[in-house]
PDB file of C-alpha atoms in Angstrom:
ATOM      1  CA  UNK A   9      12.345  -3.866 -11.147  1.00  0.00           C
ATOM      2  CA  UNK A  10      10.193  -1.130  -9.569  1.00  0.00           C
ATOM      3  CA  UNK A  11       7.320  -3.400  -7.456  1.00  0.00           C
ATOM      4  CA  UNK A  12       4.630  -1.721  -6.538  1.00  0.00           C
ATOM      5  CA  UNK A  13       5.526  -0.742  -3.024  1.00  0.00           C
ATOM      6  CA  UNK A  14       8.472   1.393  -4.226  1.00  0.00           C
ATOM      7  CA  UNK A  15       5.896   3.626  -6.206  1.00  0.00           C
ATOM      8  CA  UNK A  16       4.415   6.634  -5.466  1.00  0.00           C
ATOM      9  CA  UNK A  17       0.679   6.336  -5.553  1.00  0.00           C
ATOM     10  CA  UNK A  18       0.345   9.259  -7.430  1.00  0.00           C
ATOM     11  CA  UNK A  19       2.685   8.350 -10.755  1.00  0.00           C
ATOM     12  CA  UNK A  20       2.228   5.630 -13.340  1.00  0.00           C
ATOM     13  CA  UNK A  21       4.795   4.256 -15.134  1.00  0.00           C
ATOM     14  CA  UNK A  22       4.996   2.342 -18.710  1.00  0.00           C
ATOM     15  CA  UNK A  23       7.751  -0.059 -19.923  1.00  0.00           C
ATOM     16  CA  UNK A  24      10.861   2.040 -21.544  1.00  0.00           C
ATOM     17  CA  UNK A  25       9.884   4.941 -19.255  1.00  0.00           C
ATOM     18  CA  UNK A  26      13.159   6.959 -17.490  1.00  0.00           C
ATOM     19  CA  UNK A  27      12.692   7.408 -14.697  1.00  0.00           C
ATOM     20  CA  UNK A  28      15.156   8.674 -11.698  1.00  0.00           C
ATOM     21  CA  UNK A  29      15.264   6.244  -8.565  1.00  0.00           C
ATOM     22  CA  UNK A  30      17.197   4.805  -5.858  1.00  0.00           C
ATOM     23  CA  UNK A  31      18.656   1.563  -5.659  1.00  0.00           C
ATOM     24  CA  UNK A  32      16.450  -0.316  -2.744  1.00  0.00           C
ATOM     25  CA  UNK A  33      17.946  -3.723  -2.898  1.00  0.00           C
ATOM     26  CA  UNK A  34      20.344  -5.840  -4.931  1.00  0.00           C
ATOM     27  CA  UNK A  35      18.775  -9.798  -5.308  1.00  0.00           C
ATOM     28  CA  UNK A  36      21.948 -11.685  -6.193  1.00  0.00           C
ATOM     29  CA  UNK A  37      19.957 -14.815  -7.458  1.00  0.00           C
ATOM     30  CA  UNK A  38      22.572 -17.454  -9.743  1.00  0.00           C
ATOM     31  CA  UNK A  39      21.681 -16.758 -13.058  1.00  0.00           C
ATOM     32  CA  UNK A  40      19.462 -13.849 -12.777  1.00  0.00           C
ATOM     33  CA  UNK A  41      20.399 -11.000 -10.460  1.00  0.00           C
ATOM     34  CA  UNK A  42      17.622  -8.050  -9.710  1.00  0.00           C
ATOM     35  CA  UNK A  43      18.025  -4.596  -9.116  1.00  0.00           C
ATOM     36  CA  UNK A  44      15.171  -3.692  -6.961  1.00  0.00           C
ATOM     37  CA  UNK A  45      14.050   0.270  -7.269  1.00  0.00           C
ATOM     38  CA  UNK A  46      12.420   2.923  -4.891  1.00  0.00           C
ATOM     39  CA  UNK A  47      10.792   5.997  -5.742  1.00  0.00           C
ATOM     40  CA  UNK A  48       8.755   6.377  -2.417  1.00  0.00           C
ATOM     41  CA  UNK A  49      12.416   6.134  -0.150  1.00  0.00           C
ATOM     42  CA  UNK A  50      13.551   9.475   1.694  1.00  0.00           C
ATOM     43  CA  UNK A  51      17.194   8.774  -0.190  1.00  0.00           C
ATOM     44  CA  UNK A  52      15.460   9.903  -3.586  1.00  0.00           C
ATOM     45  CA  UNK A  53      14.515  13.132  -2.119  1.00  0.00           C
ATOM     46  CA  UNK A  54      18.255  13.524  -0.183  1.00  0.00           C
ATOM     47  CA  UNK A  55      19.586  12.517  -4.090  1.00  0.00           C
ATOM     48  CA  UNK A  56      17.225  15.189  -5.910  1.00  0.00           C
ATOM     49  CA  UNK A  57      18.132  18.158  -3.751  1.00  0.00           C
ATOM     50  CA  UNK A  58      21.933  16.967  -4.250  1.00  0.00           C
ATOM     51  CA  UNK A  59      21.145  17.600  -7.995  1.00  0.00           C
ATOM     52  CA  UNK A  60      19.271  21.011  -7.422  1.00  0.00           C
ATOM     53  CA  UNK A  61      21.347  22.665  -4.759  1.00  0.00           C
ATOM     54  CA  UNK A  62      25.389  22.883  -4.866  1.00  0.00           C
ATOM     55  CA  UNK A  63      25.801  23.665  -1.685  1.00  0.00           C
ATOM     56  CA  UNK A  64      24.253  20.140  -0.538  1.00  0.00           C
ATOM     57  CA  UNK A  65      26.636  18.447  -3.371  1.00  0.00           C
ATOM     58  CA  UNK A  66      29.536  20.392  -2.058  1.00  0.00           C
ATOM     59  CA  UNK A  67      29.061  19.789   1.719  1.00  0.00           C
ATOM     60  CA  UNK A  68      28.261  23.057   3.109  1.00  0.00           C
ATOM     61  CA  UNK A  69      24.726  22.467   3.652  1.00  0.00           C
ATOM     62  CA  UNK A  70      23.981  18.882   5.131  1.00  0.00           C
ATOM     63  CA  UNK A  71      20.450  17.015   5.515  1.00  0.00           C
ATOM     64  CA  UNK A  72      20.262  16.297   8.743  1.00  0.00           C
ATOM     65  CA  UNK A  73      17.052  13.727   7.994  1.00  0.00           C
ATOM     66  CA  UNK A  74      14.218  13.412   5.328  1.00  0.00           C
ATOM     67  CA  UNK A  75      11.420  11.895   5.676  1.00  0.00           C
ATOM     68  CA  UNK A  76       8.539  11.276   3.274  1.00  0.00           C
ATOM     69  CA  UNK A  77       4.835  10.142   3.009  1.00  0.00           C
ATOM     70  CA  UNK A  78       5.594   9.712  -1.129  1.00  0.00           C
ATOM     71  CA  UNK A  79       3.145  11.049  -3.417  1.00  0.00           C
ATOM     72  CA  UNK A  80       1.639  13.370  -0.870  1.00  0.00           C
ATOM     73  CA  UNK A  81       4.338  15.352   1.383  1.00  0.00           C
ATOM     74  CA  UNK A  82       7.559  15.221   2.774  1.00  0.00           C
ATOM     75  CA  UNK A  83      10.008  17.375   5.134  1.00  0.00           C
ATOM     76  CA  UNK A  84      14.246  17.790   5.349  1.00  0.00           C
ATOM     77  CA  UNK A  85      15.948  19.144   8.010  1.00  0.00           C
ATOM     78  CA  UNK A  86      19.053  21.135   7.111  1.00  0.00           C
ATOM     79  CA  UNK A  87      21.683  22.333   8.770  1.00  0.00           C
ATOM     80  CA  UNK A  88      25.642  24.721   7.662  1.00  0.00           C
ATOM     81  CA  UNK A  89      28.225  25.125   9.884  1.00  0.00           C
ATOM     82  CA  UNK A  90      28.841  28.470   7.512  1.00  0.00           C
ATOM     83  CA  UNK A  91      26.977  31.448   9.392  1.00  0.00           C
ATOM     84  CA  UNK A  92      27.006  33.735   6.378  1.00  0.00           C
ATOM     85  CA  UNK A  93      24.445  30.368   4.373  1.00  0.00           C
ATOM     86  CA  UNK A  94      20.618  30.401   5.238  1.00  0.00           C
ATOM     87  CA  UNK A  95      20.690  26.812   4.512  1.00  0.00           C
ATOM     88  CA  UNK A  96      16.752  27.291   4.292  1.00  0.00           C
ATOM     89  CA  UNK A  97      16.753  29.798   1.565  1.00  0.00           C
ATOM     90  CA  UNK A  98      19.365  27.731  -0.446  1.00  0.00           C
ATOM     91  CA  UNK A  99      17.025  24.983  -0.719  1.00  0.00           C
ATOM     92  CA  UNK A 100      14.255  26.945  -1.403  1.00  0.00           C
ATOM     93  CA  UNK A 101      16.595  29.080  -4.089  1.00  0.00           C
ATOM     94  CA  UNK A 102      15.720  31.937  -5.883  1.00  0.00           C
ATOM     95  CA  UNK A 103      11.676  32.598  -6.174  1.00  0.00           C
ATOM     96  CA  UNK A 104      11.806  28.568  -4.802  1.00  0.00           C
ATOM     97  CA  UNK A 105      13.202  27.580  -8.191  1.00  0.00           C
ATOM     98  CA  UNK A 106      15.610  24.647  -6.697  1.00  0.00           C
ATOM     99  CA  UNK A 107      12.884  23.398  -4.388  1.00  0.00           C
ATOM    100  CA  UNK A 108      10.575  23.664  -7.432  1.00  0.00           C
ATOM    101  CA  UNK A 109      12.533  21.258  -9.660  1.00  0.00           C
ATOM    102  CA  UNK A 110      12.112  18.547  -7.356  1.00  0.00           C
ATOM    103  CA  UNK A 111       8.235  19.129  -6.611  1.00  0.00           C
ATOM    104  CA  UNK A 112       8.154  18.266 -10.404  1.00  0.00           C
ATOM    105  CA  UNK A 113      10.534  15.661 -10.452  1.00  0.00           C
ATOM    106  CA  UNK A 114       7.987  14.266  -7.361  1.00  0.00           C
ATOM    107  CA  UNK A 115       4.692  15.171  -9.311  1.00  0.00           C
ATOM    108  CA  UNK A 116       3.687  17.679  -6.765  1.00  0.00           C
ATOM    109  CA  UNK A 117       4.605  16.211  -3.590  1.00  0.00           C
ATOM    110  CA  UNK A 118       4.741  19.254  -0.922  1.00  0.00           C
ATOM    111  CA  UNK A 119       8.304  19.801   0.288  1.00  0.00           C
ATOM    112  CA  UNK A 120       8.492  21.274   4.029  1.00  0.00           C
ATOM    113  CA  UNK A 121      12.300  22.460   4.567  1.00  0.00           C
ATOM    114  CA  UNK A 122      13.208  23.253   8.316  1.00  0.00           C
ATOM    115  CA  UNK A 123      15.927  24.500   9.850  1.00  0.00           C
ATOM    116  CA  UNK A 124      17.770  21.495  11.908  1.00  0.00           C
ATOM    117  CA  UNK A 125      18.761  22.111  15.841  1.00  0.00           C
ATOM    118  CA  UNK A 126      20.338  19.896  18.060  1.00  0.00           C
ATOM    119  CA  UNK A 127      18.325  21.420  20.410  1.00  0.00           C
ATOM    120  CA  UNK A 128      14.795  18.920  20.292  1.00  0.00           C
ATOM    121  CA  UNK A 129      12.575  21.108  21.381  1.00  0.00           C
ATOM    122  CA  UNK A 130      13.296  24.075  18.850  1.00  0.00           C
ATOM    123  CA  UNK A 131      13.459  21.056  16.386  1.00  0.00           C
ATOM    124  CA  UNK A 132      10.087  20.104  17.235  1.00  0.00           C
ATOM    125  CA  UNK A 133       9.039  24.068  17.091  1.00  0.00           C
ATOM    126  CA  UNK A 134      10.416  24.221  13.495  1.00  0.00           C
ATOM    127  CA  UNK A 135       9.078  20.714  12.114  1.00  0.00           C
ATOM    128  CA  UNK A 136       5.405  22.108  12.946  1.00  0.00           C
ATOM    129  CA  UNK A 137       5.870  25.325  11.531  1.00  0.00           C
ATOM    130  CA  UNK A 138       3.705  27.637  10.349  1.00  0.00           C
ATOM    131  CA  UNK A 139       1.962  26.859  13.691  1.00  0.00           C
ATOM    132  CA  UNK A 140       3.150  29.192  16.788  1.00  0.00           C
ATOM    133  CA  UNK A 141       4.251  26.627  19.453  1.00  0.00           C
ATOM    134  CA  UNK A 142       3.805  27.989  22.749  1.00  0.00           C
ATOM    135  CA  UNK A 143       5.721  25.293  24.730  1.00  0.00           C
ATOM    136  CA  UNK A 144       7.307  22.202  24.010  1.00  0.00           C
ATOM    137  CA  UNK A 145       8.271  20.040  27.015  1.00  0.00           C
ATOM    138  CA  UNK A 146       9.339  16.339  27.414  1.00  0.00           C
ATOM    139  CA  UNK A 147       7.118  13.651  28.509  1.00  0.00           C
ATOM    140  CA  UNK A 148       9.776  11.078  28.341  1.00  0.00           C
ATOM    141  CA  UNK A 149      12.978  11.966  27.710  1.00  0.00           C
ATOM    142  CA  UNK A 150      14.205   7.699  27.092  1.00  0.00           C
ATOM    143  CA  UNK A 151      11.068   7.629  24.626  1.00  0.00           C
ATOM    144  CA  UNK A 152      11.843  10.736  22.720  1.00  0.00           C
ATOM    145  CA  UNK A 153       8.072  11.809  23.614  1.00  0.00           C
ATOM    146  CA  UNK A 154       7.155  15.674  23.710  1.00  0.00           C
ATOM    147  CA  UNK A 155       4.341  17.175  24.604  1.00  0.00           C
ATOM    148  CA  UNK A 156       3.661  20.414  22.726  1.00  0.00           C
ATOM    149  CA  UNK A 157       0.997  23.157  22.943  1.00  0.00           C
ATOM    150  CA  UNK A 158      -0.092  25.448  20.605  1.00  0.00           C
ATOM    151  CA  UNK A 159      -3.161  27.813  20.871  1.00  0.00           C
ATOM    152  CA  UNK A 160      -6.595  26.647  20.430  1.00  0.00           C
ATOM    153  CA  UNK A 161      -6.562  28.756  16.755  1.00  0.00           C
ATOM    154  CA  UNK A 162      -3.665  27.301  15.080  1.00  0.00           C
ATOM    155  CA  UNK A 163      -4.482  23.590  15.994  1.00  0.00           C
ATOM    156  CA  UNK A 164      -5.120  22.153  12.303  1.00  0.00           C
ATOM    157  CA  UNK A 165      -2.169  23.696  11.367  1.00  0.00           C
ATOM    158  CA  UNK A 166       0.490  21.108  12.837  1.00  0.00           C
ATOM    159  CA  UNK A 167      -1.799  18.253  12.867  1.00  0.00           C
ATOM    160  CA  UNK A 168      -2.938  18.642   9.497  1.00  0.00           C
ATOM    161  CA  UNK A 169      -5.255  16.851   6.668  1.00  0.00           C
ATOM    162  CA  UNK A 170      -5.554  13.305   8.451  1.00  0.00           C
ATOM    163  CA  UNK A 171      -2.912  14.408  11.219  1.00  0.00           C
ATOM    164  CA  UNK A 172      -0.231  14.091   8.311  1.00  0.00           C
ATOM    165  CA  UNK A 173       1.773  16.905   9.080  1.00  0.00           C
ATOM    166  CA  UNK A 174       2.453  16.136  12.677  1.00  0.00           C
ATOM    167  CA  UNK A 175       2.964  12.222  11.965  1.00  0.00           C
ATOM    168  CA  UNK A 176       5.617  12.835   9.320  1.00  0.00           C
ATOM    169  CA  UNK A 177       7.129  15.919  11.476  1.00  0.00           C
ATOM    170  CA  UNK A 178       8.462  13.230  13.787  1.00  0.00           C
ATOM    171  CA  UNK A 179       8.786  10.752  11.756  1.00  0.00           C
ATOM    172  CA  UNK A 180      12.713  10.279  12.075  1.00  0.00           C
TER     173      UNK A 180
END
């Protein structure tokens, strides 16, 4: 089953459609077990770029996290250990052709994919890009809470339509 929760509020689906999802939950009832389906969890976009991009399937490029508002925008963080792999540009692939297949495959959803650091405050820099941060500095470091400035011109661009972009930059 696919309830409506699981669906993206931008797709509608008929009986006998296919349809590519993740498994959500597994209801082991007696006689009648359900196989409950997600197409709004972050593990469907993790699963589509496996698909699109070999170098995710193989291991040399890892998603660090994904997280999604479905139907309207999501962001990856990726990382390699191999110097000589712009794990960004594989993603993207040739004239964005990989990251392409799974806008479609997400009927338009806008796919953000940074470049993962250990380091949180160049993480936080590249989850609000194309916004220059000036500074990033902690508020509370046991609360995970930044405090980041950006000049007074290039405000919309990390909060975004609705503050979207900035609420699903630090989302996970």
């Amino acid at each position: 089953i696919l309830p409506k929760m699981y669906q993206s509020p931008v797709e509608q689906y008929s009986r006998g459609d296919r349809i590519r999802a993740v498994i959500a939950k597994v209801h082991r009832f007696s006689n009648d077990p359900q196989i409950v389906l997600s197409r709004t969890d972050p593990r469907l976009l993790i699963k589509l770029f496996e698909a699109e991009v070999p170098e995710i399937y193989d291991g040399t490029i890892e998603i660090k996290s994904a997280v999604r508002e479905a139907g309207d925008r999501a962001k990856i963080a990726v990382a390699t250990s191999a110097t000589e792999i712009d794990p960004v540009g594989a993603c993207v692939g040739i004239k964005g052709t990989r990251v392409q297949s799974v806008i479609n495959e997400l009927h338009g959803e806008r796919i953000d994919i940074i470049e993962w650091s250990n380091d949180i405050v160049k993480l936080a820099s590249n989850a609000l890009k194309p916004a220059r941060v000036q500074q990033v500095s902690f508020i509370d470091e046991n609360e995970k809470r930044l405090e980041i400035i950006v000049e007074n011109d290039q405000l919309s661009l990390p909060i975004g339509k609705k503050g979207q972009d900035v609420y699903i930059a630090f989302l996970h």
